PDB file of N, CA and C in Angstrom:
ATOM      1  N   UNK A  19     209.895  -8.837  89.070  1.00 95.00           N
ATOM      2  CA  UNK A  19     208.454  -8.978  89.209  1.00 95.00           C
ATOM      3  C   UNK A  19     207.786  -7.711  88.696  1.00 95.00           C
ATOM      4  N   UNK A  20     206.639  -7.811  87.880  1.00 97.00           N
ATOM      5  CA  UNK A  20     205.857  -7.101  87.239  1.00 97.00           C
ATOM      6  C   UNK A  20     204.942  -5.970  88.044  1.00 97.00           C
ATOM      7  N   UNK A  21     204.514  -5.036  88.515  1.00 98.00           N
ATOM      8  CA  UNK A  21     203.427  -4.749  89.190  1.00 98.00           C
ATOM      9  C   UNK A  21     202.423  -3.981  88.096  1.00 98.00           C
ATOM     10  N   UNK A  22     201.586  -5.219  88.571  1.00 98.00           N
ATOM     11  CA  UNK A  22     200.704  -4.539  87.817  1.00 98.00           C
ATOM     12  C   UNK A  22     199.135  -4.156  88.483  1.00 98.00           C
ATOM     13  N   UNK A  23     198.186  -3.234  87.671  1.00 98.00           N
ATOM     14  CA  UNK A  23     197.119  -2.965  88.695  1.00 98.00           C
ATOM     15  C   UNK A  23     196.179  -2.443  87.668  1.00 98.00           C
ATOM     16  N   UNK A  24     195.085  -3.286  88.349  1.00 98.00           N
ATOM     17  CA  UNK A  24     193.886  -3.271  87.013  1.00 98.00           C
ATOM     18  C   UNK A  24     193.156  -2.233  88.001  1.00 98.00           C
ATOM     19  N   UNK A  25     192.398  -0.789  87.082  1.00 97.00           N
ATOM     20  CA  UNK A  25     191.738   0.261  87.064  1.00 97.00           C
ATOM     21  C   UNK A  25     189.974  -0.008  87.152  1.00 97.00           C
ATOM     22  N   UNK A  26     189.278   0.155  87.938  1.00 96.00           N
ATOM     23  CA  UNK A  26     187.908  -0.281  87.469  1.00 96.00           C
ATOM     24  C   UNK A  26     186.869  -0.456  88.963  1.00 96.00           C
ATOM     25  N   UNK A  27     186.205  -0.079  88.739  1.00 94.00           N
ATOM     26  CA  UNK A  27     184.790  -0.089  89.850  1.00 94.00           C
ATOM     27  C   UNK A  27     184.735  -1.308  90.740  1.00 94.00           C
ATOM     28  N   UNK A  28     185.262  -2.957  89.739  1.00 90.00           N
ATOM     29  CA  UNK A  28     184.616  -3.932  90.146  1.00 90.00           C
ATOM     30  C   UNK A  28     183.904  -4.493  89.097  1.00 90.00           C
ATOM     31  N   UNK A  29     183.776  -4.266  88.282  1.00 92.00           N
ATOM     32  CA  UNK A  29     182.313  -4.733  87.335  1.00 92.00           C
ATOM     33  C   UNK A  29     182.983  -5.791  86.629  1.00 92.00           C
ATOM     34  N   UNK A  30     182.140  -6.236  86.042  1.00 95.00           N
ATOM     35  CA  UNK A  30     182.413  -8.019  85.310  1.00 95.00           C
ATOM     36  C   UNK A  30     183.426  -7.681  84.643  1.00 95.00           C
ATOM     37  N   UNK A  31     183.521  -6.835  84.154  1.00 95.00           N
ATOM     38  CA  UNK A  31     185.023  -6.278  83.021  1.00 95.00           C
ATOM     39  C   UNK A  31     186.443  -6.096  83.624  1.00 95.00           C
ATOM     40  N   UNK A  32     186.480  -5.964  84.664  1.00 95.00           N
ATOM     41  CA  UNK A  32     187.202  -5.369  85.803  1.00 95.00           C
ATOM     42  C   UNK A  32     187.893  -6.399  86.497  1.00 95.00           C
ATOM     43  N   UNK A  33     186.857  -7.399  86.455  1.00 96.00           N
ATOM     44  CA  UNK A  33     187.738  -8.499  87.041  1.00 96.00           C
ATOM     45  C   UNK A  33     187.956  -9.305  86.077  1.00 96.00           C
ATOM     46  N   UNK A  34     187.298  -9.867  84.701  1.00 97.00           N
ATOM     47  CA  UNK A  34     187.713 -10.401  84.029  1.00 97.00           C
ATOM     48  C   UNK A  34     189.447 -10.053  83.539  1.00 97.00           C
ATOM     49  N   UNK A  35     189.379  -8.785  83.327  1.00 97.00           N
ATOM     50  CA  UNK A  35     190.686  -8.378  82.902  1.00 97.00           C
ATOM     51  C   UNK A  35     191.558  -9.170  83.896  1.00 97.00           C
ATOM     52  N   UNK A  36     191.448  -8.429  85.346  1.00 97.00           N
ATOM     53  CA  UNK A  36     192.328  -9.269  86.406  1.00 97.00           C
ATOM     54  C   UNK A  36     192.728 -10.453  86.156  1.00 97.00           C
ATOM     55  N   UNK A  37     191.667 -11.520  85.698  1.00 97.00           N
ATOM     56  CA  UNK A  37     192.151 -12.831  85.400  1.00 97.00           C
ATOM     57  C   UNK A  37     193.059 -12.738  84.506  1.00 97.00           C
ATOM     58  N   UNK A  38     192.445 -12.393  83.106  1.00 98.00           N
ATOM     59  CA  UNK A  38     192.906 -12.202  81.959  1.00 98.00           C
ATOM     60  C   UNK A  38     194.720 -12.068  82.331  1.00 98.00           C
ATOM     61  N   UNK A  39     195.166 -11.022  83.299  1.00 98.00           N
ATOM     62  CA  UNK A  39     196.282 -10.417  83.117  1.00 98.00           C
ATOM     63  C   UNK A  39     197.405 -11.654  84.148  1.00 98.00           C
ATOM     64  N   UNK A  40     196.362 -12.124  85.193  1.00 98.00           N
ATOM     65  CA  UNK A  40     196.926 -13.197  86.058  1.00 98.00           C
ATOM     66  C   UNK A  40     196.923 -14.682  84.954  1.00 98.00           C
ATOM     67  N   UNK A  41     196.207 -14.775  84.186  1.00 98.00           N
ATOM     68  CA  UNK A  41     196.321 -15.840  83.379  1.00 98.00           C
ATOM     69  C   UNK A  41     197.471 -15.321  82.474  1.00 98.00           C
ATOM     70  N   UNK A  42     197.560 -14.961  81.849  1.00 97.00           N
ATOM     71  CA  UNK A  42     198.798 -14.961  80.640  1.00 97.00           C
ATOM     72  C   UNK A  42     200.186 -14.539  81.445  1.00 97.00           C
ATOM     73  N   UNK A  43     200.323 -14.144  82.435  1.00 98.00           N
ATOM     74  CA  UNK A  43     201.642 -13.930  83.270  1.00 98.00           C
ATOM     75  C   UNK A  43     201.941 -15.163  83.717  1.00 98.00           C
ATOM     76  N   UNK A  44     200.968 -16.369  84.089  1.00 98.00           N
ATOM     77  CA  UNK A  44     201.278 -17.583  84.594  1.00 98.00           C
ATOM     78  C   UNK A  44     201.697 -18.668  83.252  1.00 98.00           C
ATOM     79  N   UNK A  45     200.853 -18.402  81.961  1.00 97.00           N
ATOM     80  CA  UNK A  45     201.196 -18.576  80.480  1.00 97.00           C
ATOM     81  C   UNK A  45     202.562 -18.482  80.432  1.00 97.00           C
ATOM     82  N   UNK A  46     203.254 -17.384  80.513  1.00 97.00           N
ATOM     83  CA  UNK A  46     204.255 -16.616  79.970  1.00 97.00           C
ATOM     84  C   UNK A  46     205.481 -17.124  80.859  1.00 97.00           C
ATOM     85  N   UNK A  47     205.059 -17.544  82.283  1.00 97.00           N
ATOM     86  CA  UNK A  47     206.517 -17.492  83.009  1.00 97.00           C
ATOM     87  C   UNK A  47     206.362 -16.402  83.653  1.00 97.00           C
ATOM     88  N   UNK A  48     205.963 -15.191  83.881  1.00 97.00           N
ATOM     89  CA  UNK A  48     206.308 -14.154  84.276  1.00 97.00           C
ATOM     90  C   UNK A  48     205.601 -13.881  85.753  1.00 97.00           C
ATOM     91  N   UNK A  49     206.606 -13.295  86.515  1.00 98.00           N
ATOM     92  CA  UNK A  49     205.952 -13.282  87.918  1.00 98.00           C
ATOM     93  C   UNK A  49     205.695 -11.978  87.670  1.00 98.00           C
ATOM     94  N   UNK A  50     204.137 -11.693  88.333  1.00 98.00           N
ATOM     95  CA  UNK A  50     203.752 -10.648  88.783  1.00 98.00           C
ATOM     96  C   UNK A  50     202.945 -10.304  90.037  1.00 98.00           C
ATOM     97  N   UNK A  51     202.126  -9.065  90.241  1.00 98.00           N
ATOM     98  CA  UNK A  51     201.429  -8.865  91.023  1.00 98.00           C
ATOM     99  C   UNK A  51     200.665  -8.136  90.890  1.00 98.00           C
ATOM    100  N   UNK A  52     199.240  -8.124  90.825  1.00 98.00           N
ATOM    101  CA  UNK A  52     198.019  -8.077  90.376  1.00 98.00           C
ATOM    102  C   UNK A  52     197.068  -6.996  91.466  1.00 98.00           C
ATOM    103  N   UNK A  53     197.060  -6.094  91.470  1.00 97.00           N
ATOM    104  CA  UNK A  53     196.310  -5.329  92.697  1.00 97.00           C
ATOM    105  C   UNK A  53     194.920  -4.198  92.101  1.00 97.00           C
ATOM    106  N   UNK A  54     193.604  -4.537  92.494  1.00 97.00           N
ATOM    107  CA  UNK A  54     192.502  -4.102  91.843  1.00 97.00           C
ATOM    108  C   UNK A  54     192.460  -2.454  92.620  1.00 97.00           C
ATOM    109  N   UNK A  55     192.368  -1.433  91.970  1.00 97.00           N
ATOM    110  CA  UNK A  55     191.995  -0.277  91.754  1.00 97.00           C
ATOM    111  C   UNK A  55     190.930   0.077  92.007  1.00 97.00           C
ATOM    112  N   UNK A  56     189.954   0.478  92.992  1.00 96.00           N
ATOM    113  CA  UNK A  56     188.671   0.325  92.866  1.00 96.00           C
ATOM    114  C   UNK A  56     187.993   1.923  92.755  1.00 96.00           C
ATOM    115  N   UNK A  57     189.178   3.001  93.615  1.00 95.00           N
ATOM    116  CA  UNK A  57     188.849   4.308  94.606  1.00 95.00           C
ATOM    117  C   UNK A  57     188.937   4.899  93.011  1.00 95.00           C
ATOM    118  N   UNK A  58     187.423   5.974  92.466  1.00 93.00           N
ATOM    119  CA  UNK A  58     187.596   6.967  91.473  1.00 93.00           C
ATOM    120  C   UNK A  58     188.663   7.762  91.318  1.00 93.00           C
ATOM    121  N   UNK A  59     189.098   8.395  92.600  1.00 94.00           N
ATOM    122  CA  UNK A  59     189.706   9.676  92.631  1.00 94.00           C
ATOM    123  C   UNK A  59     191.775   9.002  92.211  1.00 94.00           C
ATOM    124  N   UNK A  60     191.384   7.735  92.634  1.00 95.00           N
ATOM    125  CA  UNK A  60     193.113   7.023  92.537  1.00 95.00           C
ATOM    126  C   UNK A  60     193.000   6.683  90.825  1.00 95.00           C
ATOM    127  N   UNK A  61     192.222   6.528  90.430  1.00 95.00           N
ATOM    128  CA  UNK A  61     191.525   6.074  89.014  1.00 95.00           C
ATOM    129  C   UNK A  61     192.313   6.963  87.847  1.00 95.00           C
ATOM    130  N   UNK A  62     191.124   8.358  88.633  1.00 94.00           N
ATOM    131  CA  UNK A  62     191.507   9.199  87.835  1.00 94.00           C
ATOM    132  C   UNK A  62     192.684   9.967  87.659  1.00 94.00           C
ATOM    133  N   UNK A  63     193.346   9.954  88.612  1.00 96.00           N
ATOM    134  CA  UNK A  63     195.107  10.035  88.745  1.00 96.00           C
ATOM    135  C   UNK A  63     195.745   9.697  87.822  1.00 96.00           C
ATOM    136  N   UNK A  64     195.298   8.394  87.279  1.00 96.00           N
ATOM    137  CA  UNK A  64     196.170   8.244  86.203  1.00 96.00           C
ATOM    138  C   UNK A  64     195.368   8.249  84.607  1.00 96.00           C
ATOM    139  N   UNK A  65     194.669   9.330  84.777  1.00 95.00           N
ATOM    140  CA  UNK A  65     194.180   9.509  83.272  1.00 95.00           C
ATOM    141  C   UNK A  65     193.011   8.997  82.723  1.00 95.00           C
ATOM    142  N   UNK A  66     192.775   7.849  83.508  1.00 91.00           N
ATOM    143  CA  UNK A  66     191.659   7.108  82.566  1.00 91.00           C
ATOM    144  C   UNK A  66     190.280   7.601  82.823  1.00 91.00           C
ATOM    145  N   UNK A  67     189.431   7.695  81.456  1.00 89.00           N
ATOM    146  CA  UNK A  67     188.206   8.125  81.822  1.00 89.00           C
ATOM    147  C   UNK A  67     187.144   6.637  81.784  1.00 89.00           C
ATOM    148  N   UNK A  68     187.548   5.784  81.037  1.00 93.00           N
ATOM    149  CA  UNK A  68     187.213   4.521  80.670  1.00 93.00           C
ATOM    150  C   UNK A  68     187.354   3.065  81.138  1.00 93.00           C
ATOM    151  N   UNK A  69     187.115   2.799  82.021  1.00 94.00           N
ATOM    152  CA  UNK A  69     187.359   1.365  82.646  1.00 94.00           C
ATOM    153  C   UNK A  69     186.917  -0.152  82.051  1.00 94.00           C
ATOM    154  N   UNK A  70     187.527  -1.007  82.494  1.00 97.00           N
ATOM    155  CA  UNK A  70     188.884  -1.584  82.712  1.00 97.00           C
ATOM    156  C   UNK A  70     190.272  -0.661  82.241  1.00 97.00           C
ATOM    157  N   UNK A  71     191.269  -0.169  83.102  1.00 97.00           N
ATOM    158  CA  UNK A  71     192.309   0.389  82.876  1.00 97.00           C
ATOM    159  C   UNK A  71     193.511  -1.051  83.420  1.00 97.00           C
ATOM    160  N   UNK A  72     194.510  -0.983  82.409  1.00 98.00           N
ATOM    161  CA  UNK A  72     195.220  -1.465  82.991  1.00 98.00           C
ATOM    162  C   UNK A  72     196.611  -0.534  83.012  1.00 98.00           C
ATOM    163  N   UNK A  73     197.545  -0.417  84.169  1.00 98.00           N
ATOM    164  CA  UNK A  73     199.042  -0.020  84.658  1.00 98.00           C
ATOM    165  C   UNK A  73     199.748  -0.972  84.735  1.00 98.00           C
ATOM    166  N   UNK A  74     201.418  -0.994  83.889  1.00 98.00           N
ATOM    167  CA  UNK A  74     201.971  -1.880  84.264  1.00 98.00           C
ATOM    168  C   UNK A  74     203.191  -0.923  84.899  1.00 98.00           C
ATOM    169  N   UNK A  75     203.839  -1.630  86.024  1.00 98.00           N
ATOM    170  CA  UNK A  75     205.109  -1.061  86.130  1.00 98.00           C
ATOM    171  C   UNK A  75     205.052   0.505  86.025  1.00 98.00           C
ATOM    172  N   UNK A  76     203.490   1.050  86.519  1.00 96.00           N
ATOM    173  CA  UNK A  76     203.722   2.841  86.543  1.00 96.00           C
ATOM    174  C   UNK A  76     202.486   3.395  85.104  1.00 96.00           C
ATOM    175  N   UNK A  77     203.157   2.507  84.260  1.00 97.00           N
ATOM    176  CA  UNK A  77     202.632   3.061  82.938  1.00 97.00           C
ATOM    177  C   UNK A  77     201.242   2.320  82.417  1.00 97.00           C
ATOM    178  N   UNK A  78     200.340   3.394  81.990  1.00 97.00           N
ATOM    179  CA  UNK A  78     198.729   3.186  81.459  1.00 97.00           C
ATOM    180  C   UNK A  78     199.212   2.528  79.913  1.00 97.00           C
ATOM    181  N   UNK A  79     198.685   1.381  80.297  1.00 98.00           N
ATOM    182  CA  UNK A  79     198.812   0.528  78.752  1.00 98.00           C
ATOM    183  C   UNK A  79     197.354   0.197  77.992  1.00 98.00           C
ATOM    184  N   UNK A  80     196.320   0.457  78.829  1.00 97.00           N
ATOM    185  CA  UNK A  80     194.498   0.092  78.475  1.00 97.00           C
ATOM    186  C   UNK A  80     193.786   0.969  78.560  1.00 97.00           C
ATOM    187  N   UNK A  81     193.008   1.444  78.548  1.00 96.00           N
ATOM    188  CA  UNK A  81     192.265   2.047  79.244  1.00 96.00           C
ATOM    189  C   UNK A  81     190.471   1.702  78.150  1.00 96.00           C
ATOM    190  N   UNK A  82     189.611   0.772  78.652  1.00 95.00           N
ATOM    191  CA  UNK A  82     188.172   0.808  78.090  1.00 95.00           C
ATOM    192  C   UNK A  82     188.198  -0.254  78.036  1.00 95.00           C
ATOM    193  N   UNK A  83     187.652  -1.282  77.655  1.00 92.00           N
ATOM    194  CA  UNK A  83     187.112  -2.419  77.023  1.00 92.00           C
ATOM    195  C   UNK A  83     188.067  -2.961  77.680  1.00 92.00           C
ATOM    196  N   UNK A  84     187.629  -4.594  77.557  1.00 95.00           N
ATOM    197  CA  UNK A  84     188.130  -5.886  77.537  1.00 95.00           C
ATOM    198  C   UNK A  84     189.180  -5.922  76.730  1.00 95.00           C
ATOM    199  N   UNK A  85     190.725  -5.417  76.982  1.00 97.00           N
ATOM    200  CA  UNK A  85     191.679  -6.257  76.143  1.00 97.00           C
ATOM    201  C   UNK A  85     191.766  -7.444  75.399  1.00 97.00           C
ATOM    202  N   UNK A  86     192.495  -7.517  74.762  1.00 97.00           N
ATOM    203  CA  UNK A  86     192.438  -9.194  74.069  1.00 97.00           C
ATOM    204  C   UNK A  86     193.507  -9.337  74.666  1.00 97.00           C
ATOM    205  N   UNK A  87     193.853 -11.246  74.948  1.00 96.00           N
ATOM    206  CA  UNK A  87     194.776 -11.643  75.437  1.00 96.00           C
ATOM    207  C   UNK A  87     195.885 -11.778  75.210  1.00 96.00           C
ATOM    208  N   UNK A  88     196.110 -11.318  73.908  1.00 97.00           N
ATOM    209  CA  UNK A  88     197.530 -11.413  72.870  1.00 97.00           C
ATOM    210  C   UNK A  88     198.069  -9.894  72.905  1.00 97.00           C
ATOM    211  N   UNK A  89     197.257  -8.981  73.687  1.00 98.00           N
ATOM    212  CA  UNK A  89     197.826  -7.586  73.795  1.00 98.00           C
ATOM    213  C   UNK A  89     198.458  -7.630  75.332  1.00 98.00           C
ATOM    214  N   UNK A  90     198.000  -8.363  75.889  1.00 98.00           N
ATOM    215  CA  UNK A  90     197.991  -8.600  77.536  1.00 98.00           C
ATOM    216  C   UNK A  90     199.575  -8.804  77.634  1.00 98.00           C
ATOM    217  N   UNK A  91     199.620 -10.461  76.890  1.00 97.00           N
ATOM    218  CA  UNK A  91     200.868 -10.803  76.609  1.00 97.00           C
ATOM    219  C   UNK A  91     201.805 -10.253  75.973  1.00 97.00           C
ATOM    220  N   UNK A  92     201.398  -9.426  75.079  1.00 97.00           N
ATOM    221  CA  UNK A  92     202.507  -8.587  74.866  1.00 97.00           C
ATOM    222  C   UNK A  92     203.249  -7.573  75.770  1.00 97.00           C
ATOM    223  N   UNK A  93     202.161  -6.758  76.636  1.00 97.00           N
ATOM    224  CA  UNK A  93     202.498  -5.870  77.240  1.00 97.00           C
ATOM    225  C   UNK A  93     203.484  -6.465  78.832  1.00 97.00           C
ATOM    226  N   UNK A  94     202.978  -7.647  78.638  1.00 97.00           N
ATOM    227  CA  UNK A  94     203.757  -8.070  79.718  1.00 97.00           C
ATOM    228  C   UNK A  94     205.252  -8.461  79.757  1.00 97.00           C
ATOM    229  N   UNK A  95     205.474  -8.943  78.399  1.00 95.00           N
ATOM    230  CA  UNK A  95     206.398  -9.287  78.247  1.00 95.00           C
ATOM    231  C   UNK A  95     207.424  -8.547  77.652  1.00 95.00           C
ATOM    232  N   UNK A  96     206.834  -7.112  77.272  1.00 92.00           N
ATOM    233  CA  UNK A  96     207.862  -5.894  77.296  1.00 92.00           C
ATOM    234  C   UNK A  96     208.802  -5.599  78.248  1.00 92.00           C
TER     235      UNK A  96
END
């Protein structure tokens, strides 16, 4: 199982991603787990100045904008 954890305030971007990352893991076959980031100071721990961030498994794979969904899937399925 995947852990993964989307970086971000909350804002429309923030959760879209969430879907985004819960949709193509359910696409893919792949079990994961999805946990929203909300606290600045845990944020900034891992580097990002730019939100939507996404972490998979430890490691910063996003950080700004709306991913596309074909990067999502990729990263997941690394």
């Amino acid at each position: 199982m995947k852990d993964v954890k989307v970086l971000g305030p909350g804002c429309k971007r923030c959760v879209a991603t969430a879907e985004m990352v819960q949709h193509e893991a359910d696409r893919l076959g792949i079990p994961v787990t999805v946990a929203k980031v909300t606290d600045m100071a845990a944020i900034a721990g891992y580097g990002i100045a730019a939100t939507p961030g996404i972490v998979i498994d430890g490691k910063v794979v996003h950080a700004g904008g709306l991913p596309k969904a074909e990067d999502v899937a990729r990263w997941l399925a690394a």
